[in-house]
PDB file of C-alpha atoms in Angstrom:
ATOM      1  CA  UNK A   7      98.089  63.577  95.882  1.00 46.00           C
ATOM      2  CA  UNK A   8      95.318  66.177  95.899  1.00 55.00           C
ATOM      3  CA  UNK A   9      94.726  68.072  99.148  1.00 64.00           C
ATOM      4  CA  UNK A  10      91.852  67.644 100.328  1.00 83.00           C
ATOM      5  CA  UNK A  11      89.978  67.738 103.016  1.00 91.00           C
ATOM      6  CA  UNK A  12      89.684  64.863 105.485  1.00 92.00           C
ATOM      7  CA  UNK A  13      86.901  64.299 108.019  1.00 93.00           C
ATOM      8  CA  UNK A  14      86.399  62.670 111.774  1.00 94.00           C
ATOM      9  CA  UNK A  15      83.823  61.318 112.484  1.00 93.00           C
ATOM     10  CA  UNK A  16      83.463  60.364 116.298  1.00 92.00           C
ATOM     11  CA  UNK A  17      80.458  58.617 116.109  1.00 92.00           C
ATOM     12  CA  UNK A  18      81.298  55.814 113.468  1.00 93.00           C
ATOM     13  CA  UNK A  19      85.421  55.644 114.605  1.00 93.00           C
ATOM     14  CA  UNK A  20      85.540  56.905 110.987  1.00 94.00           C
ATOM     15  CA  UNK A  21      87.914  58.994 108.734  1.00 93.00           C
ATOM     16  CA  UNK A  22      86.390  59.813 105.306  1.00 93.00           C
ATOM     17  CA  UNK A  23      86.524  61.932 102.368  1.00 88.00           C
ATOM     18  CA  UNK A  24      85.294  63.489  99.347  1.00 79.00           C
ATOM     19  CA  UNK A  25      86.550  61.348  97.525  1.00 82.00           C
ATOM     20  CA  UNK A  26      85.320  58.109  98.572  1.00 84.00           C
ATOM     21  CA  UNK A  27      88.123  57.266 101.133  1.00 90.00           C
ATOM     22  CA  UNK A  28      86.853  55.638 104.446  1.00 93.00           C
ATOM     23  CA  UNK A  29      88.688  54.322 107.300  1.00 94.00           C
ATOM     24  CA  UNK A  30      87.844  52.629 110.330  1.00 95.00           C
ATOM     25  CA  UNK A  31      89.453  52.306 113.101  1.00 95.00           C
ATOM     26  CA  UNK A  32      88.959  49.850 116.312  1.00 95.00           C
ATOM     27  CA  UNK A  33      88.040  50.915 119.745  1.00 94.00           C
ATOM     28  CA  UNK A  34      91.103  51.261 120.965  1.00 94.00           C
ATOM     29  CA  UNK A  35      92.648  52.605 117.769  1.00 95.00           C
ATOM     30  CA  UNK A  36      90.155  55.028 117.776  1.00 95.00           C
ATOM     31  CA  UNK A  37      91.131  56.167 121.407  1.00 94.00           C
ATOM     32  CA  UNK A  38      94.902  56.425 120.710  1.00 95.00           C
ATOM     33  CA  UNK A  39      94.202  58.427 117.412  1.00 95.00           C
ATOM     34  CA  UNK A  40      91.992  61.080 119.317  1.00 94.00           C
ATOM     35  CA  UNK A  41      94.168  61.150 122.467  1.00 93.00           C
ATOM     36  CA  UNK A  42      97.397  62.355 120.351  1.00 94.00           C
ATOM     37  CA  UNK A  43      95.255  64.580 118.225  1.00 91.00           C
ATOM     38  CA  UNK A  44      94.078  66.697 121.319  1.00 90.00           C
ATOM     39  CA  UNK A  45      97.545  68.380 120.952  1.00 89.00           C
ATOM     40  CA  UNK A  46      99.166  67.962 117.484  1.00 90.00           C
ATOM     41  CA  UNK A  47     102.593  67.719 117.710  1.00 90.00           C
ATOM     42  CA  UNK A  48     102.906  67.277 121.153  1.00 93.00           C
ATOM     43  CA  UNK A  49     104.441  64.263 122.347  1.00 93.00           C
ATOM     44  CA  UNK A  50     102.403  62.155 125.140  1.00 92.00           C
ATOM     45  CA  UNK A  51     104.170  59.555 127.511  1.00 94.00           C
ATOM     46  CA  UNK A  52     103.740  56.163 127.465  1.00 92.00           C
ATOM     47  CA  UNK A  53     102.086  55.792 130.388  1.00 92.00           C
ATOM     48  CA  UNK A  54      99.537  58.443 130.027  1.00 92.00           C
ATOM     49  CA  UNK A  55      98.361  56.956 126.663  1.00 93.00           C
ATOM     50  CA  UNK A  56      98.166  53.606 128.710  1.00 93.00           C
ATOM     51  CA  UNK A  57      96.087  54.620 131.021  1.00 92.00           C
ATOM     52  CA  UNK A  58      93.678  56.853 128.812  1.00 91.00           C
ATOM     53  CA  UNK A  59      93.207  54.087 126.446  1.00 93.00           C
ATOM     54  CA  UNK A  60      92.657  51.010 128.709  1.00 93.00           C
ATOM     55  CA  UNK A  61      91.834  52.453 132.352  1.00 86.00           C
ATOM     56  CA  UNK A  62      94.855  51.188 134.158  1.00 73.00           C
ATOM     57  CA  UNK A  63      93.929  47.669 133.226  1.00 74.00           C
ATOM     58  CA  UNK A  64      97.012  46.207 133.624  1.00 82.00           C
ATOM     59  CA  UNK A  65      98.412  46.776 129.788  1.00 87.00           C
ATOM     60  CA  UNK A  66     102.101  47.511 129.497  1.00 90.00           C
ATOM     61  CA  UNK A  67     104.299  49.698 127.221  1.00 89.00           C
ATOM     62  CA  UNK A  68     104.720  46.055 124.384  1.00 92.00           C
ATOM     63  CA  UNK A  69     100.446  46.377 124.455  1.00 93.00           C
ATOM     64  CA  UNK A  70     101.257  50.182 123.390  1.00 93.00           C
ATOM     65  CA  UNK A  71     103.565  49.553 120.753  1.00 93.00           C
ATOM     66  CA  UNK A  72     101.476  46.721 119.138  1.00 95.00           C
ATOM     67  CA  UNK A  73      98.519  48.876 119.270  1.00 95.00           C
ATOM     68  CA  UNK A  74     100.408  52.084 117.709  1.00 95.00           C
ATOM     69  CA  UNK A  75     101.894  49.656 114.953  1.00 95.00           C
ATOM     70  CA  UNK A  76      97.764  48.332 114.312  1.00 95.00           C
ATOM     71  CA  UNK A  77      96.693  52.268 114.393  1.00 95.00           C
ATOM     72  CA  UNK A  78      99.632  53.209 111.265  1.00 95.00           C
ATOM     73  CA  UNK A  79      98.894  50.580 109.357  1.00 94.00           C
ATOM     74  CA  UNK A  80      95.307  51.505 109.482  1.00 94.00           C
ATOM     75  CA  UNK A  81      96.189  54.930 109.042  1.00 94.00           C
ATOM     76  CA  UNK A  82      98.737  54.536 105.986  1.00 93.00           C
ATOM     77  CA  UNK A  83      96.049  55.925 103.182  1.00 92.00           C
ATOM     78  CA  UNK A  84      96.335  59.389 104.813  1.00 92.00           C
ATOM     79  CA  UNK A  85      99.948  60.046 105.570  1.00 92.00           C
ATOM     80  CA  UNK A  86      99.421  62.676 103.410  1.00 90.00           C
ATOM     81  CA  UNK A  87      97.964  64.392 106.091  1.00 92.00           C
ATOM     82  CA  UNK A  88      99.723  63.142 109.429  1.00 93.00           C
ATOM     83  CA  UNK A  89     101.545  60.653 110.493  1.00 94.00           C
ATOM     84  CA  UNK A  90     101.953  59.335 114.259  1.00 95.00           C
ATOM     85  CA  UNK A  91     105.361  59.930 115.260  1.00 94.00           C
ATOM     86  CA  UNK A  92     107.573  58.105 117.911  1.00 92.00           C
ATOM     87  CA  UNK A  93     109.915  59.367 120.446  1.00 86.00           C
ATOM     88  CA  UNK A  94     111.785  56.616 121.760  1.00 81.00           C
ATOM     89  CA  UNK A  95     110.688  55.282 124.922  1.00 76.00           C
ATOM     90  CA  UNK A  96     108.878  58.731 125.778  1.00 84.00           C
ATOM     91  CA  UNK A  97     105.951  58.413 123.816  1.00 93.00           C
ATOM     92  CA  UNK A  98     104.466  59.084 120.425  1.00 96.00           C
ATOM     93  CA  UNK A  99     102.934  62.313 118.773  1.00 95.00           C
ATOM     94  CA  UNK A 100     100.512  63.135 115.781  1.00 94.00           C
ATOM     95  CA  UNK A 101     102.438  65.386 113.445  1.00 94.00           C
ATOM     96  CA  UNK A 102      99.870  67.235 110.567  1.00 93.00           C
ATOM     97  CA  UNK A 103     101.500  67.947 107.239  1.00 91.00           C
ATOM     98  CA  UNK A 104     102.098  71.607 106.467  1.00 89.00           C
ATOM     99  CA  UNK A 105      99.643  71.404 104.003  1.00 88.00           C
ATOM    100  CA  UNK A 106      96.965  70.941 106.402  1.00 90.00           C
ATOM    101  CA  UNK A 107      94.918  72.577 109.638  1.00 89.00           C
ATOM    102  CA  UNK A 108      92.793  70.748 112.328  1.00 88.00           C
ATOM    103  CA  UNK A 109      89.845  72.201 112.883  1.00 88.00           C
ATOM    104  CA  UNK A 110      87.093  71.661 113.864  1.00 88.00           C
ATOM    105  CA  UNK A 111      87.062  67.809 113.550  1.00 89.00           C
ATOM    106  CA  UNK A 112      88.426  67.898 110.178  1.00 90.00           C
ATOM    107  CA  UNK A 113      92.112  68.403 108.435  1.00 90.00           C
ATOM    108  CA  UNK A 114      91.643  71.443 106.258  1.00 89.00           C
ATOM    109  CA  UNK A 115      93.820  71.299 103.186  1.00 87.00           C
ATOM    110  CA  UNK A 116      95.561  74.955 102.667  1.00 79.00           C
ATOM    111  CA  UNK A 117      92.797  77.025 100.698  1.00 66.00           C
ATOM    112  CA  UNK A 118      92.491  77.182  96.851  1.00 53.00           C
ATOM    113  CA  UNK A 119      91.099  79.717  95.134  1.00 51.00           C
ATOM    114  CA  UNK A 120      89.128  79.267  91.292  1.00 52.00           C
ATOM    115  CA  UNK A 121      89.095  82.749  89.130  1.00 52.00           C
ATOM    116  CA  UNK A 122      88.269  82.264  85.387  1.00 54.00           C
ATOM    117  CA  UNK A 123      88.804  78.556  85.258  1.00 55.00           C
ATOM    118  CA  UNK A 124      92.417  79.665  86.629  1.00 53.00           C
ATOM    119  CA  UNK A 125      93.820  78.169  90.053  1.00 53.00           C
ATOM    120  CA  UNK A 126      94.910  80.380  92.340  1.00 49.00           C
ATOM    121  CA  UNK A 127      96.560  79.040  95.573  1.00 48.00           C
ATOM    122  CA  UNK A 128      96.868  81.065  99.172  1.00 49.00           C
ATOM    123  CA  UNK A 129     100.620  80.706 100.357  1.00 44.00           C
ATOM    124  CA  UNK A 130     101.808  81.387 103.599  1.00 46.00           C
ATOM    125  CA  UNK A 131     105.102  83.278 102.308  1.00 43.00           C
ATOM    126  CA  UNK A 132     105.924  85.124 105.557  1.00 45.00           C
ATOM    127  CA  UNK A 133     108.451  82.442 106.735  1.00 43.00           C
ATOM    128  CA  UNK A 134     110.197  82.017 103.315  1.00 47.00           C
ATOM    129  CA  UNK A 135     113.550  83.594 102.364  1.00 51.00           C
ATOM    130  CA  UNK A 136     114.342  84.839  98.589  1.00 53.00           C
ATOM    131  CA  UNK A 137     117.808  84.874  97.270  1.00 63.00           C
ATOM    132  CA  UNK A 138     119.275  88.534  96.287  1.00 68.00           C
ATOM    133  CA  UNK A 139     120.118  86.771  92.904  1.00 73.00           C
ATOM    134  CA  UNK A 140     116.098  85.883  92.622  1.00 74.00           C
ATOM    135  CA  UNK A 141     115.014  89.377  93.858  1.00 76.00           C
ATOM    136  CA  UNK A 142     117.783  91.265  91.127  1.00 81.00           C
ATOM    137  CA  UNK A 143     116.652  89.465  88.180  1.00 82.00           C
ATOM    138  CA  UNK A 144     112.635  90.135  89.031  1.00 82.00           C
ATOM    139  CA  UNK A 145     114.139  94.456  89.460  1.00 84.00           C
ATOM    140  CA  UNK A 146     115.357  93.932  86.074  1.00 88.00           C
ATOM    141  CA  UNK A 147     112.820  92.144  83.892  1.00 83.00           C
ATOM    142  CA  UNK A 148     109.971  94.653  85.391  1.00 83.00           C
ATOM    143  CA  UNK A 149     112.764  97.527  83.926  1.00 80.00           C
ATOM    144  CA  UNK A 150     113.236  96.403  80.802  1.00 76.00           C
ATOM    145  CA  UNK A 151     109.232  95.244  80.493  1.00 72.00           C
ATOM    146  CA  UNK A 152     108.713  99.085  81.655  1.00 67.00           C
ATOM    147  CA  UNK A 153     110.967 100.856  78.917  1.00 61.00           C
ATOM    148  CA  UNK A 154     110.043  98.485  76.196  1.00 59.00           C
ATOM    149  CA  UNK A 155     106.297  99.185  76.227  1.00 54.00           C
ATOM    150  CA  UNK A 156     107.498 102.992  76.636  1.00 50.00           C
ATOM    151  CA  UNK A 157     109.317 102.773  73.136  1.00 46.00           C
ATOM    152  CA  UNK A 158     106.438 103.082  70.544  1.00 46.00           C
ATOM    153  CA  UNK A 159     106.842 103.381  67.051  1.00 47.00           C
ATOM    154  CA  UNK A 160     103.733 105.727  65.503  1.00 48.00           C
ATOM    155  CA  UNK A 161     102.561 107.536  62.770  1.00 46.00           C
ATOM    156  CA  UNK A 162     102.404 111.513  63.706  1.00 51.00           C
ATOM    157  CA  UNK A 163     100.571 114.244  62.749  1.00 52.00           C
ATOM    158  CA  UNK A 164     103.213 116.661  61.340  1.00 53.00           C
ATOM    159  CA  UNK A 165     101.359 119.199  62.236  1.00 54.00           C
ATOM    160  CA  UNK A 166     101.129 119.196  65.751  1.00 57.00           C
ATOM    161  CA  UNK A 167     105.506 119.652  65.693  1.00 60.00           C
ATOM    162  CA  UNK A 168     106.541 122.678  67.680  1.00 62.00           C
ATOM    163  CA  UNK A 169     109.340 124.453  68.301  1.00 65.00           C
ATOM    164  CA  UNK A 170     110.442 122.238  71.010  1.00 66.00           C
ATOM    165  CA  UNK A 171     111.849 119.647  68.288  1.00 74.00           C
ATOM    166  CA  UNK A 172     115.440 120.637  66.619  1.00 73.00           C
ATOM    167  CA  UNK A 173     115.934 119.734  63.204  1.00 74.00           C
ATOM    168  CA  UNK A 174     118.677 117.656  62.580  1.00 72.00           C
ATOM    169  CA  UNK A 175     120.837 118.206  59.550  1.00 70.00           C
ATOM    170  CA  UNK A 176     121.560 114.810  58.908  1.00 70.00           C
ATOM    171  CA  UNK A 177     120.077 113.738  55.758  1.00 66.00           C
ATOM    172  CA  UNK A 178     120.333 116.329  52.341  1.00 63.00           C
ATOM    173  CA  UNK A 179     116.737 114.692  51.458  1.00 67.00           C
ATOM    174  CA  UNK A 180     115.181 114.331  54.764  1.00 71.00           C
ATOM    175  CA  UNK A 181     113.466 115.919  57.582  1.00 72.00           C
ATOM    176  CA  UNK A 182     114.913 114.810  61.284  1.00 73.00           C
ATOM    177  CA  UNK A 183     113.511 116.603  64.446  1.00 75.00           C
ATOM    178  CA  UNK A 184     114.039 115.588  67.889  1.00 75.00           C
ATOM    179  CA  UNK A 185     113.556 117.093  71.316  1.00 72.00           C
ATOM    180  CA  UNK A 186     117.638 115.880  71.956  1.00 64.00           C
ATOM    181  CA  UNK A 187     120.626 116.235  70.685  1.00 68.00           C
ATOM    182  CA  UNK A 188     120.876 113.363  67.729  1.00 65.00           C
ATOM    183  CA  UNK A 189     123.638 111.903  66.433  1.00 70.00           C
ATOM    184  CA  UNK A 190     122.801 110.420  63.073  1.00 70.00           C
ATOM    185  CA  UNK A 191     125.834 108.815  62.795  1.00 68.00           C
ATOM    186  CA  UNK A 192     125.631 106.424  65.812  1.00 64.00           C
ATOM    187  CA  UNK A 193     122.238 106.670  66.153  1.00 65.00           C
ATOM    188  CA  UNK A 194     121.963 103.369  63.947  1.00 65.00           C
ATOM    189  CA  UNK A 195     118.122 104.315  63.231  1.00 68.00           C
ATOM    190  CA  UNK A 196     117.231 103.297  59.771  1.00 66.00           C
ATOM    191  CA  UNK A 197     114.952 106.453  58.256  1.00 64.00           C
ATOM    192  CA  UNK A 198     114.641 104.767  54.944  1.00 62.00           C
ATOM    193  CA  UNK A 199     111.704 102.860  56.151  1.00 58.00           C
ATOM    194  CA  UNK A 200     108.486 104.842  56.040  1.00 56.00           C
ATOM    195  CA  UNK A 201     107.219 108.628  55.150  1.00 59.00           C
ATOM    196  CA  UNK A 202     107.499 109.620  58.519  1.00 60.00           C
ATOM    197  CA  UNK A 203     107.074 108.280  62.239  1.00 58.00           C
ATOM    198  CA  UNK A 204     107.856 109.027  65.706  1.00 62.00           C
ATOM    199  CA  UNK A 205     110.530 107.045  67.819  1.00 63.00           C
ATOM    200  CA  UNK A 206     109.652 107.684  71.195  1.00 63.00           C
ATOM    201  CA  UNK A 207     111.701 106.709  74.621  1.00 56.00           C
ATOM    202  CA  UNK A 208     109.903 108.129  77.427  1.00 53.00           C
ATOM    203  CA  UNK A 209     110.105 111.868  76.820  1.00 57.00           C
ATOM    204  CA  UNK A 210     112.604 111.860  73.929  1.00 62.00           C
ATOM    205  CA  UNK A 211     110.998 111.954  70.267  1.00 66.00           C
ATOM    206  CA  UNK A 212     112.872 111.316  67.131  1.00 67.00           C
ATOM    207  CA  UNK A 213     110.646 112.826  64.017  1.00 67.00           C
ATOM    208  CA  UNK A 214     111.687 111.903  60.472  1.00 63.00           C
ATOM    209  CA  UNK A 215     109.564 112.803  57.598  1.00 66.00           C
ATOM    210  CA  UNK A 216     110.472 113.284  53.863  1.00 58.00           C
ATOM    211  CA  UNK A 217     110.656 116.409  52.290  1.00 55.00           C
TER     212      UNK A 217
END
């Protein structure tokens, strides 16, 4: 289900929605829903709800749990959102999903963000724990993204070759230069391809023209 955000409206004993979902709630209901949502998450005795929802009129702890059982059933369209909770003969709770914030009078669903027709969600990652495996495997796919757009294949201006490159007497027919060290035998670079190019890797050029 969507998050999104859910309204209270004090006045009506209504819940509602943008999208069209109302629920109403009974007096009573009404008065156990907002005395457990004063502290979300915190459980309140039995008789304290008693008292706060009927004034000491005499109910008992069975006129408690037939009310609570009313209030869920009520309540079941947004248990996406929170759920009353029971703690067995101590009392009950409201417990919001993560996904959600009270405030204000209203459960705010977790922010979303809309760039260029592209969703972009805010995640609270501070509590979250990443494997080393996970972690490793991100290290090397930004290396090998980082060398590969490094290694260009180009067409050079032969003319701008200075005496930094070495020329390579590999091939009878052909013109190698490089700013290393090559060895044309394990090199495995095929120089039957074009007129000339550079192979580059970082600051290492390989220059083969034709004489």
């Amino acid at each position: 289900m969507n998050n999104i955000d859910v309204y209270v409206n004090k006045k009506e004993r209504l819940l509602t929605d943008n999208m069209s979902l109302n629920v109403y709630l009974t007096k009573y209901e009404f008065k156990l829903f907002i005395c457990l949502l004063k502290s979300p998450g915190v459980n309140q005795a039995n008789e304290l709800l008693i008292n706060t929802i009927w004034n000491d009129s005499g109910k008992d702890n069975s006129n408690l749990i037939q009310l609570i059982s009313k209030t869920r059933r009520h309540l079941k369209p947004l248990e996406h959102v929170f759920k009353i909770k029971s703690q067995r003969g101590k009392g009950y709770s409201i417990v919001v999903n993560k996904n959600y914030n009270f405030i204000n009078d209203c459960f705010r669903a977790n922010e979303v963000k809309r760039e260029d027709n592209k969703e972009i969600f805010t995640l609270d990652i501070t509590d979250k724990m990443f494997s080393k495996e996970l972690v490793l495997s991100l290290l090397i796919s930004i290396i090998i993204s980082l060398y590969m757009s490094n290694r260009t294949l180009f067409f050079p201006d032969i003319n701008t070759i200075d005496d930094r490159f070495i020329e390579m007497d590999c091939y009878k027919d052909k013109i190698i230069k490089s700013t290393y060290k090559l060895d044309c035998d394990k090199s495995g670079i095929d120089f039957s391809k074009s007129k000339n190019y550079v192979l580059s890797t970082f600051d290492e050029k390989v220059v083969y023209t034709e004489k």
